[in-house]
Coordinates of C-alpha atoms in Angstrom, one line a residue:
Chain A
M1 CA -3.1 -15.3 44.2
S2 CA -2.3 -18.8 44.4
T3 CA -4.6 -21.0 43.3
A4 CA -2.5 -23.7 41.5
N5 CA -4.1 -26.5 45.0
R6 CA -7.5 -25.1 45.3
R7 CA -10.4 -28.4 45.2
R8 CA -11.8 -29.3 41.7
L9 CA -15.5 -28.6 41.4
S10 CA -16.8 -30.5 38.8
I11 CA -20.4 -30.7 38.0
G12 CA -22.7 -33.3 39.6
E13 CA -20.1 -32.7 42.7
A14 CA -21.5 -32.5 45.8
F15 CA -19.7 -29.6 48.5
A16 CA -21.2 -27.9 51.4
P17 CA -19.7 -24.3 51.0
R18 CA -18.4 -23.6 54.7
L19 CA -16.4 -25.3 54.0
I20 CA -16.0 -24.0 49.9
F21 CA -15.9 -20.5 52.3
G22 CA -13.0 -21.5 54.1
E23 CA -11.0 -22.8 51.7
T24 CA -11.8 -20.0 49.6
L25 CA -10.4 -17.5 53.0
V26 CA -7.7 -18.7 52.5
E27 CA -6.7 -18.2 49.8
L28 CA -7.0 -15.2 49.5
G29 CA -5.4 -14.1 53.2
E30 CA -2.4 -14.6 50.3
A31 CA -3.9 -11.6 47.9
Y32 CA -5.9 -9.4 50.3
P33 CA -2.7 -9.0 53.8
R34 CA -5.2 -6.7 55.1
L35 CA -7.9 -9.1 55.5
V36 CA -8.5 -9.8 59.4
V37 CA -10.9 -12.7 60.4
L38 CA -13.1 -12.9 63.0
D39 CA -15.5 -15.8 64.9
A40 CA -17.7 -16.1 67.5
D41 CA -16.4 -19.6 68.4
V42 CA -18.1 -21.5 66.4
G43 CA -14.6 -21.6 63.4
A44 CA -15.2 -25.1 63.7
S45 CA -18.1 -24.9 62.8
T46 CA -18.7 -21.7 60.0
Q47 CA -15.0 -23.6 58.6
T48 CA -12.8 -20.0 59.8
A49 CA -10.3 -22.7 62.1
L50 CA -8.8 -22.9 57.9
F51 CA -8.0 -19.3 58.1
R52 CA -7.3 -19.9 61.6
D53 CA -4.8 -22.1 60.5
A54 CA -3.4 -20.7 58.1
Y55 CA -2.8 -16.9 59.1
P56 CA -2.8 -17.0 63.4
N57 CA -2.1 -13.5 63.3
R58 CA -5.1 -11.9 61.5
F59 CA -7.7 -14.2 63.4
Y60 CA -10.0 -12.8 66.2
Q61 CA -11.7 -15.1 68.0
I62 CA -14.1 -13.3 70.3
G63 CA -16.0 -15.8 72.0
I64 CA -20.0 -16.2 72.2
A65 CA -20.1 -12.6 71.8
E66 CA -21.6 -11.5 68.6
A67 CA -23.2 -8.0 69.5
N68 CA -19.4 -6.9 70.6
M69 CA -17.4 -8.7 67.5
V70 CA -19.7 -7.0 65.2
G71 CA -18.8 -4.3 67.0
I72 CA -14.6 -4.7 67.3
A73 CA -15.0 -6.0 63.4
A74 CA -16.2 -1.9 62.6
G75 CA -12.7 -0.5 65.0
L76 CA -10.5 -2.4 62.8
S77 CA -11.9 -1.8 59.6
T78 CA -11.8 2.1 60.6
Q79 CA -7.7 1.6 60.3
G80 CA -7.6 -0.2 56.7
W81 CA -8.0 -3.5 57.8
I82 CA -10.9 -5.7 56.3
P83 CA -12.5 -7.3 58.6
F84 CA -14.0 -10.5 57.3
V85 CA -16.3 -11.2 60.3
S86 CA -18.9 -15.2 60.8
T87 CA -20.4 -16.6 62.3
F88 CA -24.1 -18.3 62.3
A89 CA -26.6 -16.4 60.0
I90 CA -29.5 -16.6 63.1
F91 CA -27.0 -14.6 65.2
L92 CA -25.0 -12.3 63.3
T93 CA -28.1 -10.6 61.7
K94 CA -30.7 -10.6 64.7
R95 CA -28.4 -10.5 67.9
A96 CA -25.9 -8.6 66.5
G97 CA -28.2 -6.3 64.4
D98 CA -28.5 -3.2 65.9
Q99 CA -24.7 -3.2 65.7
V100 CA -24.8 -4.6 61.9
R101 CA -27.0 -1.8 61.1
N102 CA -25.3 0.9 63.6
T103 CA -21.7 0.2 63.2
I104 CA -20.9 -1.2 60.1
A105 CA -23.7 -0.3 57.4
Y106 CA -24.4 2.9 58.6
P107 CA -20.7 4.5 57.9
R108 CA -20.7 1.9 55.4
A109 CA -17.5 0.0 57.3
N110 CA -15.7 -1.6 54.6
V111 CA -16.7 -5.4 56.6
K112 CA -17.9 -8.4 55.3
L113 CA -20.3 -10.3 57.3
N114 CA -20.6 -13.7 56.3
G115 CA -23.9 -15.1 57.4
A116 CA -23.3 -19.4 57.8
Y117 CA -26.1 -22.2 58.3
G118 CA -28.4 -19.5 56.1
G119 CA -31.8 -21.1 56.6
L120 CA -32.6 -24.6 57.6
P121 CA -30.0 -27.3 57.1
T122 CA -28.8 -26.7 60.7
G123 CA -27.7 -30.0 61.5
R124 CA -31.0 -30.9 63.2
A125 CA -30.4 -27.9 65.4
G126 CA -34.0 -27.0 65.3
A127 CA -35.9 -23.1 65.3
S128 CA -33.2 -21.6 67.7
H129 CA -30.2 -21.6 65.1
S130 CA -32.2 -21.6 62.2
S131 CA -32.3 -18.1 60.0
I132 CA -35.3 -17.6 58.4
E133 CA -35.3 -13.8 58.1
D134 CA -31.5 -13.4 57.7
I135 CA -32.4 -11.5 54.5
A136 CA -35.3 -9.9 54.9
V137 CA -33.6 -8.1 58.1
M138 CA -30.0 -7.6 55.7
R139 CA -32.9 -6.4 53.0
A140 CA -33.9 -3.3 54.9
V141 CA -31.1 -2.1 56.2
P142 CA -29.8 0.5 53.8
H143 CA -26.0 0.1 52.2
M144 CA -27.0 -2.9 53.2
P145 CA -26.5 -5.5 49.3
V146 CA -27.1 -9.1 50.6
I147 CA -25.9 -12.0 48.3
V148 CA -27.4 -16.0 48.2
P149 CA -24.4 -18.2 46.3
A150 CA -26.3 -21.5 44.6
D151 CA -23.2 -23.3 44.6
P152 CA -19.7 -24.3 45.4
V153 CA -18.3 -22.4 42.5
E154 CA -20.4 -18.8 43.2
T155 CA -19.4 -19.3 46.3
R156 CA -15.9 -19.3 46.1
A157 CA -16.3 -17.1 43.1
A158 CA -18.8 -14.9 45.2
V159 CA -16.7 -14.8 48.3
E160 CA -13.9 -13.4 46.3
A161 CA -16.4 -10.8 44.4
V162 CA -17.1 -9.8 47.7
M163 CA -13.5 -8.8 48.5
R164 CA -13.4 -6.5 45.6
I165 CA -16.8 -4.6 46.2
P166 CA -16.8 -1.5 48.4
G167 CA -17.9 -1.6 51.8
P168 CA -21.1 -3.6 53.7
V169 CA -22.1 -6.8 52.4
Y170 CA -24.2 -9.6 53.4
L171 CA -22.8 -12.6 52.2
R172 CA -25.4 -16.3 53.2
T173 CA -24.1 -19.7 53.3
V174 CA -25.2 -23.1 54.2
R175 CA -24.6 -25.6 55.7
C176 CA -24.4 -29.1 54.0
P177 CA -23.8 -30.6 50.7
V178 CA -24.7 -28.5 48.0
P179 CA -24.1 -30.1 44.2
V180 CA -22.2 -27.7 42.3
I181 CA -24.2 -26.4 38.5
F182 CA -21.7 -23.9 37.5
G183 CA -18.9 -25.0 35.2
E184 CA -16.0 -23.9 37.5
H185 CA -14.5 -21.1 36.7
E186 CA -18.1 -19.0 35.7
P187 CA -17.6 -15.8 37.1
F188 CA -19.9 -14.2 39.2
E189 CA -21.5 -10.9 39.0
F190 CA -22.0 -8.8 41.2
G191 CA -26.6 -7.7 41.5
K192 CA -26.7 -9.6 37.8
A193 CA -29.2 -12.4 37.2
K194 CA -28.6 -15.9 36.2
L195 CA -30.9 -17.4 33.0
I196 CA -28.9 -21.4 34.2
H197 CA -31.9 -23.0 32.2
D198 CA -34.3 -21.7 29.5
G199 CA -37.7 -22.6 28.4
D200 CA -41.0 -21.1 27.4
D201 CA -44.0 -21.8 29.7
A202 CA -42.6 -21.2 33.2
V203 CA -40.4 -19.3 35.2
I204 CA -38.7 -20.2 38.7
I205 CA -37.0 -17.1 39.9
S206 CA -34.7 -18.9 42.4
T207 CA -31.6 -18.2 45.0
G208 CA -29.1 -19.9 46.6
M209 CA -29.6 -23.8 47.1
M210 CA -32.4 -23.9 46.3
T211 CA -31.6 -23.0 42.7
P212 CA -29.7 -26.7 41.9
K213 CA -33.4 -27.5 42.7
A214 CA -35.3 -25.5 41.0
L215 CA -32.6 -26.9 37.7
Q216 CA -33.5 -30.1 38.9
A217 CA -37.2 -29.2 38.1
A218 CA -37.2 -27.9 36.0
G219 CA -35.0 -30.7 34.2
K220 CA -38.1 -32.9 36.2
L221 CA -41.3 -30.7 34.2
G222 CA -39.4 -31.0 30.8
K223 CA -38.6 -35.0 30.4
Q224 CA -42.4 -35.9 32.3
Y225 CA -44.5 -33.3 31.0
G226 CA -43.3 -31.6 28.3
I227 CA -43.1 -28.4 30.3
R228 CA -39.9 -25.9 29.4
T229 CA -39.1 -24.3 32.5
A230 CA -36.9 -21.5 32.9
V231 CA -34.7 -21.3 35.3
I232 CA -33.1 -18.0 37.0
H233 CA -30.9 -17.6 39.9
M234 CA -30.8 -14.4 41.6
G235 CA -26.8 -14.7 43.5
T236 CA -27.8 -11.0 44.4
V237 CA -31.2 -10.7 46.2
K238 CA -30.2 -7.2 46.8
P239 CA -29.2 -5.0 44.3
L240 CA -32.1 -7.0 42.8
D241 CA -32.2 -7.1 39.1
I242 CA -34.8 -5.9 38.2
E243 CA -34.3 -5.6 34.5
A244 CA -34.2 -9.3 34.9
V245 CA -37.4 -9.8 37.0
I246 CA -39.3 -6.7 34.5
A247 CA -38.0 -9.3 30.9
A248 CA -40.1 -12.6 32.9
S249 CA -42.9 -10.7 34.1
E250 CA -43.4 -9.4 30.1
R251 CA -42.5 -12.4 28.3
Y252 CA -44.3 -15.4 31.1
G253 CA -46.9 -13.2 33.3
H254 CA -46.2 -15.2 36.4
I255 CA -43.4 -16.2 38.3
L256 CA -42.2 -18.3 41.4
T257 CA -39.6 -17.6 43.5
V258 CA -38.3 -20.4 45.6
E259 CA -35.7 -19.7 48.6
N260 CA -34.7 -21.5 51.4
H261 CA -36.0 -18.3 53.4
S262 CA -39.4 -16.7 54.9
V263 CA -41.6 -15.5 52.2
I264 CA -41.9 -12.6 54.3
G265 CA -38.7 -10.1 52.9
G266 CA -36.5 -12.4 51.5
L267 CA -36.5 -12.9 47.2
G268 CA -40.4 -13.8 46.7
D269 CA -41.4 -10.5 48.2
A270 CA -38.3 -8.5 46.2
V271 CA -39.6 -9.7 42.8
A272 CA -43.1 -9.2 44.1
A273 CA -42.4 -5.1 45.1
A274 CA -40.1 -4.9 41.9
V275 CA -43.4 -6.3 39.2
S276 CA -46.3 -4.6 41.0
E277 CA -43.6 -1.4 40.7
H278 CA -42.6 -1.8 36.9
A279 CA -44.4 -4.7 34.9
P280 CA -47.5 -6.2 37.0
C281 CA -47.8 -10.3 37.1
R282 CA -48.5 -12.9 39.8
V283 CA -45.8 -14.4 42.0
T284 CA -46.2 -17.3 43.9
K285 CA -43.7 -17.3 46.7
L286 CA -42.4 -20.2 47.6
G287 CA -41.2 -20.7 51.0
F288 CA -41.0 -21.0 54.8
Q289 CA -44.7 -20.0 55.7
D290 CA -44.7 -17.5 58.9
V291 CA -43.5 -21.0 60.4
F292 CA -40.7 -21.6 62.6
L293 CA -38.4 -24.5 62.2
E294 CA -37.3 -28.2 63.8
S295 CA -35.6 -30.4 64.4
G296 CA -34.9 -33.3 61.7
D297 CA -33.3 -34.2 58.7
D298 CA -32.9 -31.5 56.5
E299 CA -34.6 -33.5 53.2
A300 CA -38.0 -33.7 55.4
L301 CA -37.6 -30.6 57.0
F302 CA -37.9 -29.3 52.8
S303 CA -40.9 -32.1 52.7
R304 CA -42.8 -30.7 55.3
Y305 CA -42.4 -27.1 54.4
G306 CA -43.4 -27.8 50.8
M307 CA -40.0 -27.5 49.2
N308 CA -38.7 -30.7 47.5
V309 CA -37.9 -31.3 44.0
D310 CA -40.9 -32.9 43.5
Q311 CA -43.3 -30.0 45.8
I312 CA -41.3 -27.9 42.7
V313 CA -42.9 -29.2 39.7
E314 CA -45.8 -29.4 41.2
R315 CA -47.0 -25.7 41.7
V316 CA -45.2 -25.2 38.1
R317 CA -47.2 -27.5 36.8
E318 CA -50.6 -25.7 38.4
I319 CA -49.0 -22.6 37.0
A320 CA -48.4 -24.0 33.7
Q321 CA -52.3 -25.4 33.6
G322 CA -53.7 -21.5 35.4
K323 CA -54.5 -22.8 38.6
G324 CA -55.2 -20.6 41.3
R325 CA -55.6 -17.8 39.4
R326 CA -58.2 -15.6 40.2
E327 CA -59.9 -14.1 36.7
Chain B
M1 CA -25.0 -38.5 113.6
E2 CA -29.2 -40.3 112.1
Q3 CA -28.7 -37.0 110.2
Q4 CA -25.5 -37.3 108.3
R5 CA -26.1 -41.1 107.4
T6 CA -29.4 -40.0 105.6
I7 CA -27.2 -37.8 103.4
Q8 CA -24.7 -40.4 102.8
K9 CA -27.2 -41.8 101.7
R10 CA -29.7 -39.4 99.5
V11 CA -26.1 -39.3 97.3
R12 CA -25.7 -42.8 96.5
Y13 CA -29.0 -42.4 95.7
L14 CA -28.0 -39.6 92.8
E15 CA -24.4 -41.0 92.8
E16 CA -26.4 -44.3 90.9
K17 CA -29.3 -42.1 88.9
A18 CA -26.4 -39.8 87.4
K19 CA -25.0 -42.7 85.9
E20 CA -28.9 -43.2 85.2
V21 CA -28.8 -40.1 83.2
R22 CA -25.6 -40.2 81.7
V23 CA -26.4 -43.2 80.2
E24 CA -29.0 -42.1 79.1
I25 CA -27.4 -39.1 77.3
V26 CA -25.1 -41.1 75.2
K27 CA -28.0 -43.4 73.7
M28 CA -29.9 -40.7 72.7
I29 CA -27.1 -38.8 70.6
H30 CA -25.8 -41.7 68.9
E31 CA -29.5 -42.6 68.2
A32 CA -29.9 -39.1 67.4
Q33 CA -26.3 -39.1 65.3
S34 CA -26.3 -35.6 65.9
G35 CA -26.1 -33.8 69.4
H36 CA -24.1 -32.0 72.4
P37 CA -22.4 -35.1 74.2
G38 CA -19.3 -32.6 75.9
G39 CA -21.4 -30.5 77.6
S40 CA -24.2 -32.5 78.9
L41 CA -22.2 -35.1 80.5
S42 CA -20.3 -31.6 82.2
A43 CA -23.5 -31.3 83.9
A44 CA -25.0 -34.5 84.9
D45 CA -24.2 -34.4 88.2
I46 CA -25.5 -30.6 88.8
M47 CA -28.9 -32.0 86.7
T48 CA -29.0 -35.1 88.5
A49 CA -28.8 -33.1 91.7
L50 CA -31.6 -30.7 90.5
Y51 CA -33.9 -32.6 89.1
F52 CA -33.4 -35.4 91.6
D53 CA -33.1 -34.0 95.1
I54 CA -33.4 -30.4 95.1
L55 CA -36.4 -28.5 92.7
R56 CA -39.8 -29.2 93.9
I57 CA -42.1 -30.7 91.2
D58 CA -44.4 -33.0 89.8
P59 CA -44.5 -34.9 86.9
N60 CA -48.0 -35.4 86.8
K61 CA -48.7 -31.9 86.9
P62 CA -46.1 -30.5 84.7
E63 CA -48.2 -27.4 84.7
W64 CA -48.9 -27.2 88.9
P65 CA -48.2 -23.1 89.2
D66 CA -46.0 -23.9 92.3
R67 CA -43.7 -25.6 91.0
D68 CA -40.2 -24.9 90.4
R69 CA -38.6 -23.1 87.3
F70 CA -36.2 -24.4 86.0
V71 CA -34.0 -23.5 83.2
L72 CA -31.4 -25.3 81.1
S73 CA -29.6 -21.4 79.0
K74 CA -27.2 -24.2 78.1
G75 CA -29.1 -25.4 75.7
H76 CA -27.7 -26.8 73.2
A77 CA -26.8 -29.8 76.4
C78 CA -30.2 -30.4 76.5
P79 CA -30.0 -34.0 76.2
V80 CA -28.4 -33.7 80.0
W81 CA -31.9 -32.1 80.2
Y82 CA -34.2 -34.6 78.4
A83 CA -32.8 -37.7 80.2
C84 CA -33.6 -35.8 83.7
L85 CA -37.3 -34.9 82.6
A86 CA -37.2 -38.3 81.4
L87 CA -36.4 -40.7 84.1
K88 CA -38.5 -38.5 86.3
G89 CA -41.7 -39.5 84.6
F90 CA -42.2 -36.6 82.3
F91 CA -42.2 -38.2 79.6
P92 CA -41.4 -41.4 78.2
I93 CA -37.9 -42.8 78.3
E94 CA -38.6 -44.7 74.5
T95 CA -39.1 -40.3 73.5
L96 CA -35.3 -40.0 74.1
K97 CA -35.2 -41.7 71.4
T98 CA -36.9 -39.4 69.0
L99 CA -34.1 -36.2 69.4
R100 CA -33.7 -33.7 67.2
K101 CA -35.8 -36.0 64.7
F102 CA -38.4 -35.2 62.5
E103 CA -41.3 -34.1 65.0
S104 CA -39.8 -35.0 68.3
K105 CA -40.7 -33.1 70.8
L106 CA -37.0 -33.5 71.5
Q107 CA -35.9 -30.0 69.8
G108 CA -32.4 -30.0 68.7
H109 CA -32.8 -27.1 71.3
P110 CA -35.6 -27.1 74.0
I111 CA -38.4 -25.0 72.7
A112 CA -41.2 -24.0 75.8
G113 CA -44.5 -26.1 75.5
K114 CA -42.7 -28.5 73.3
A115 CA -41.9 -31.5 75.9
E116 CA -43.8 -31.4 79.6
G117 CA -40.9 -30.0 81.6
I118 CA -39.7 -27.3 79.8
D119 CA -41.2 -23.6 80.0
A120 CA -38.6 -21.0 78.5
S121 CA -37.0 -22.0 74.9
V122 CA -33.3 -21.8 74.8
G123 CA -30.1 -22.9 72.9
S124 CA -29.4 -18.4 71.7
L125 CA -27.1 -18.4 74.3
G126 CA -28.0 -16.4 77.8
I127 CA -31.8 -15.9 76.7
G128 CA -32.0 -18.3 79.0
F129 CA -30.5 -16.3 81.6
S130 CA -32.7 -13.7 81.5
Q131 CA -35.3 -15.7 81.1
A132 CA -34.8 -16.8 84.1
V133 CA -34.4 -13.6 85.9
G134 CA -37.8 -12.6 84.5
M135 CA -39.6 -15.5 85.8
A136 CA -37.8 -15.4 90.0
I137 CA -39.0 -10.8 89.6
E138 CA -42.8 -12.9 88.0
A139 CA -42.0 -14.9 91.5
K140 CA -41.7 -12.1 94.0
M141 CA -44.0 -9.7 92.3
T142 CA -47.0 -12.3 93.3
R143 CA -45.3 -13.6 96.4
S144 CA -44.5 -17.2 94.5
K145 CA -43.0 -19.2 97.2
Y146 CA -41.4 -21.5 93.8
M147 CA -37.7 -20.8 93.3
V148 CA -36.0 -20.7 89.7
Y149 CA -32.7 -22.8 88.9
T150 CA -30.6 -21.9 85.8
V151 CA -27.5 -23.8 84.8
L152 CA -25.3 -21.2 82.7
G153 CA -22.5 -22.8 80.2
D154 CA -18.7 -21.1 81.4
G155 CA -19.3 -19.8 77.1
E156 CA -21.7 -18.7 77.8
T157 CA -21.0 -15.8 80.2
N158 CA -18.3 -14.3 77.5
E159 CA -22.7 -13.3 75.6
G160 CA -22.6 -9.6 77.5
I161 CA -26.2 -10.4 78.3
V162 CA -24.7 -12.7 80.8
W163 CA -24.2 -10.0 82.2
E164 CA -27.1 -7.6 81.3
A165 CA -29.4 -10.0 83.3
A166 CA -27.3 -10.6 86.8
A167 CA -26.8 -6.6 86.6
S168 CA -30.7 -7.1 87.5
A169 CA -31.1 -10.4 89.5
H170 CA -29.0 -7.7 92.1
K171 CA -32.0 -5.4 91.0
Y172 CA -34.8 -6.5 91.7
H173 CA -33.3 -8.9 95.0
L174 CA -33.5 -12.1 93.6
D175 CA -32.5 -14.4 96.1
N176 CA -35.0 -16.5 94.9
L177 CA -32.3 -17.5 91.5
V178 CA -29.9 -20.0 92.0
A179 CA -27.6 -20.3 88.8
V180 CA -25.1 -22.4 88.6
L181 CA -22.5 -22.4 86.6
D182 CA -20.9 -25.7 84.8
R183 CA -17.3 -24.4 84.5
N184 CA -16.1 -27.8 81.8
N185 CA -13.3 -25.1 80.1
L186 CA -13.7 -26.4 77.6
Q187 CA -15.7 -24.8 74.4
N188 CA -16.8 -24.6 71.0
D189 CA -13.6 -23.6 69.4
G190 CA -11.3 -24.8 72.0
I191 CA -10.2 -23.5 75.7
A192 CA -12.6 -21.5 77.3
E193 CA -9.8 -18.9 78.8
Q194 CA -8.2 -18.9 75.7
I195 CA -11.0 -18.2 74.3
M196 CA -11.8 -15.4 76.4
P197 CA -10.6 -15.2 79.7
M198 CA -13.3 -14.7 82.4
E199 CA -11.4 -14.9 85.2
P200 CA -12.0 -14.2 87.9
L201 CA -15.9 -15.6 87.5
D202 CA -15.9 -15.4 91.7
E203 CA -15.1 -11.8 91.9
K204 CA -17.0 -10.4 88.6
F205 CA -20.1 -12.4 90.5
K206 CA -18.9 -10.7 93.7
A207 CA -18.9 -7.8 92.1
F208 CA -22.3 -7.9 90.1
N209 CA -23.9 -8.5 93.5
W210 CA -24.4 -12.1 93.5
H211 CA -22.9 -14.6 96.2
V212 CA -20.4 -17.3 95.2
I213 CA -20.1 -20.6 96.0
Q214 CA -17.3 -23.0 94.5
I215 CA -18.2 -26.1 94.1
N216 CA -16.9 -29.8 92.6
G217 CA -19.4 -30.3 90.3
H218 CA -18.5 -34.0 90.4
N219 CA -18.6 -34.9 94.0
M220 CA -22.6 -35.2 95.0
A221 CA -22.4 -35.0 98.7
D222 CA -20.8 -31.2 97.1
V223 CA -23.4 -30.5 94.7
V224 CA -25.5 -31.2 96.7
D225 CA -24.8 -29.2 99.6
A226 CA -24.5 -26.4 97.8
L227 CA -27.6 -26.7 96.3
M228 CA -29.8 -26.9 99.6
K229 CA -27.4 -23.6 101.0
A230 CA -28.4 -21.1 97.8
R231 CA -31.8 -22.5 98.9
D232 CA -32.1 -21.0 101.7
Y233 CA -30.1 -17.9 101.3
S234 CA -31.1 -14.9 102.1
G235 CA -31.1 -11.0 100.5
K236 CA -29.1 -12.1 97.0
P237 CA -29.0 -14.4 94.1
V238 CA -27.1 -17.1 94.4
I239 CA -24.3 -19.2 91.6
I240 CA -23.0 -22.0 92.2
I241 CA -19.7 -22.3 90.6
A242 CA -19.2 -25.5 89.6
N243 CA -15.9 -27.1 88.7
T244 CA -16.1 -29.8 86.0
V245 CA -14.8 -32.3 82.8
K246 CA -16.7 -31.6 79.5
G247 CA -16.8 -35.0 78.6
K248 CA -16.4 -37.0 82.1
G249 CA -17.3 -40.1 82.9
V250 CA -17.0 -41.5 78.7
S251 CA -13.0 -41.7 78.4
Y252 CA -12.0 -40.8 75.1
M253 CA -14.0 -37.7 75.4
E254 CA -13.3 -36.4 78.4
N255 CA -11.5 -32.9 77.8
V256 CA -11.6 -33.7 74.3
R257 CA -13.2 -29.7 72.8
G258 CA -13.5 -32.7 69.7
W259 CA -17.2 -33.7 72.0
H260 CA -18.6 -31.3 72.3
G261 CA -21.1 -31.7 69.3
K262 CA -20.0 -34.7 68.0
P263 CA -22.4 -37.9 68.3
P264 CA -20.6 -41.6 68.9
N265 CA -20.6 -44.5 66.6
D266 CA -20.6 -47.3 67.1
E267 CA -18.4 -48.7 68.5
Q268 CA -17.8 -45.4 70.4
L269 CA -20.8 -45.2 72.4
A270 CA -20.1 -49.5 73.0
I271 CA -16.4 -48.1 74.7
A272 CA -18.9 -45.4 76.2
L273 CA -21.3 -47.3 78.1
E274 CA -18.7 -50.3 78.9
D275 CA -16.8 -46.8 80.8
L276 CA -19.9 -45.9 82.3
K277 CA -20.9 -50.1 83.3
G278 CA -17.6 -49.1 85.1
S279 CA -18.7 -46.8 86.9
L280 CA -22.2 -48.3 88.3
K281 CA -19.5 -51.1 89.7

């Protein structure tokens, strides 16, 4: 695969994962001659337009018809093509939910799904476009792994990894710029948790774009409050790295989960289910508390829902001080 | 003769009003630095005719049970809806400055009950049309006299649910339902007929047992005439296929794909307002 001209991703710089997704698809187009890309009239937004321009004969513009797009992808996959289907997560997982379940997941079709504009950052589009339950829906579908990269480096590595995983995969990407936290050659390990910051006093388990925020929070906690906080990143929400969750439960006794998603059915619930079965401890879930989101600037909205860096810091402080515990 | 003069007067009034609507559209999207100008401007004449001539509504009583219902199924074009509602008096014009901002009633895609005059949540394409069908069925069921109007985008007809709704409107004999198709020929990624060829749209709707009227969606006399004929038509649901220009009224936006979902900057706003002032005469 030709990577000589790829964009440099330096730690601290921010890039929109959707752009990295589009650029990586173009690179993969060369390595995988059977890769085809489908979009539903949002290619200019999800950045599959880059693949369209590079490989016009392997790009299918299906129009504003998500259900049909997924069905067509399933059909293409039966002939050995590897479709990467891309549209906004909200429409891919709900409007086309039936087709994803029955034509992709059930027969284990080798179709890759990119749920773009995951979670809160939608460019002020509001509730109709804010996908807050796609991880829950996709987790519940048998045969469907769920990958939620943290930063631009992991997004690139995950898009590459998705091609190597046989069968369906749900990849969730976000619209807004996210700071690079990983070194450029950091690999993506499917199904593996990653300890990205160690500490003895408290633990955060996070996924997606909330991991860079959790990392920032851990830095502040150490500097300002002397609270040494571990951050475990779950780039794969399903299958969950249960061993890592058990270890965190046994070491800390109270886990804070942080995700750009509803607290119902997402990472928090996955972690809570794992500990309740294998190593009971308290789990505090930070995410959208069963609400529809609204229009507004991303950061103002994250603050509204208690999910900015300082609010993460506060939750960890409460946990470290043993507050809110029911004895 | 007298009647003709009255109609001419109405048309002239609406043409002036449509210019005000367009000015508010570009101003609010500029202020928000976010939103969809192209499809708002293409629908501006249709929406103005509806809100300032056709719809039986009372801004002082947004919940009036006998009001005509309106659903903007192409929900991303809500700046034109918000502009009409504000100019009609449903809420203050100043509210338009809050479009897409934190805690605004003017969400990026409209939510029922958030702003006065919005009866249906829209934004996921196709769902507005089904809701309009549901409202029209309700009117039939309760023998209510109100009409239901909805405006669809042409790209929106890519969605299968549009055709499911069209079939059900025929089944339930919804001659109290009027749809307007804003045929501006552009969608997010390019030229509509290249993205997904939907022609012949008139024949398709006829085959679904709809009555079809085709007009130039920027000729106000035609727009008003078609809406009146559609309202009075009995026996079938009616769709008005309105041929329009995406970005209509702003020179650099007209028929340019890039203006589907992009706000103008300060300089571009000034040109837009100059264009619209020129057309104001």
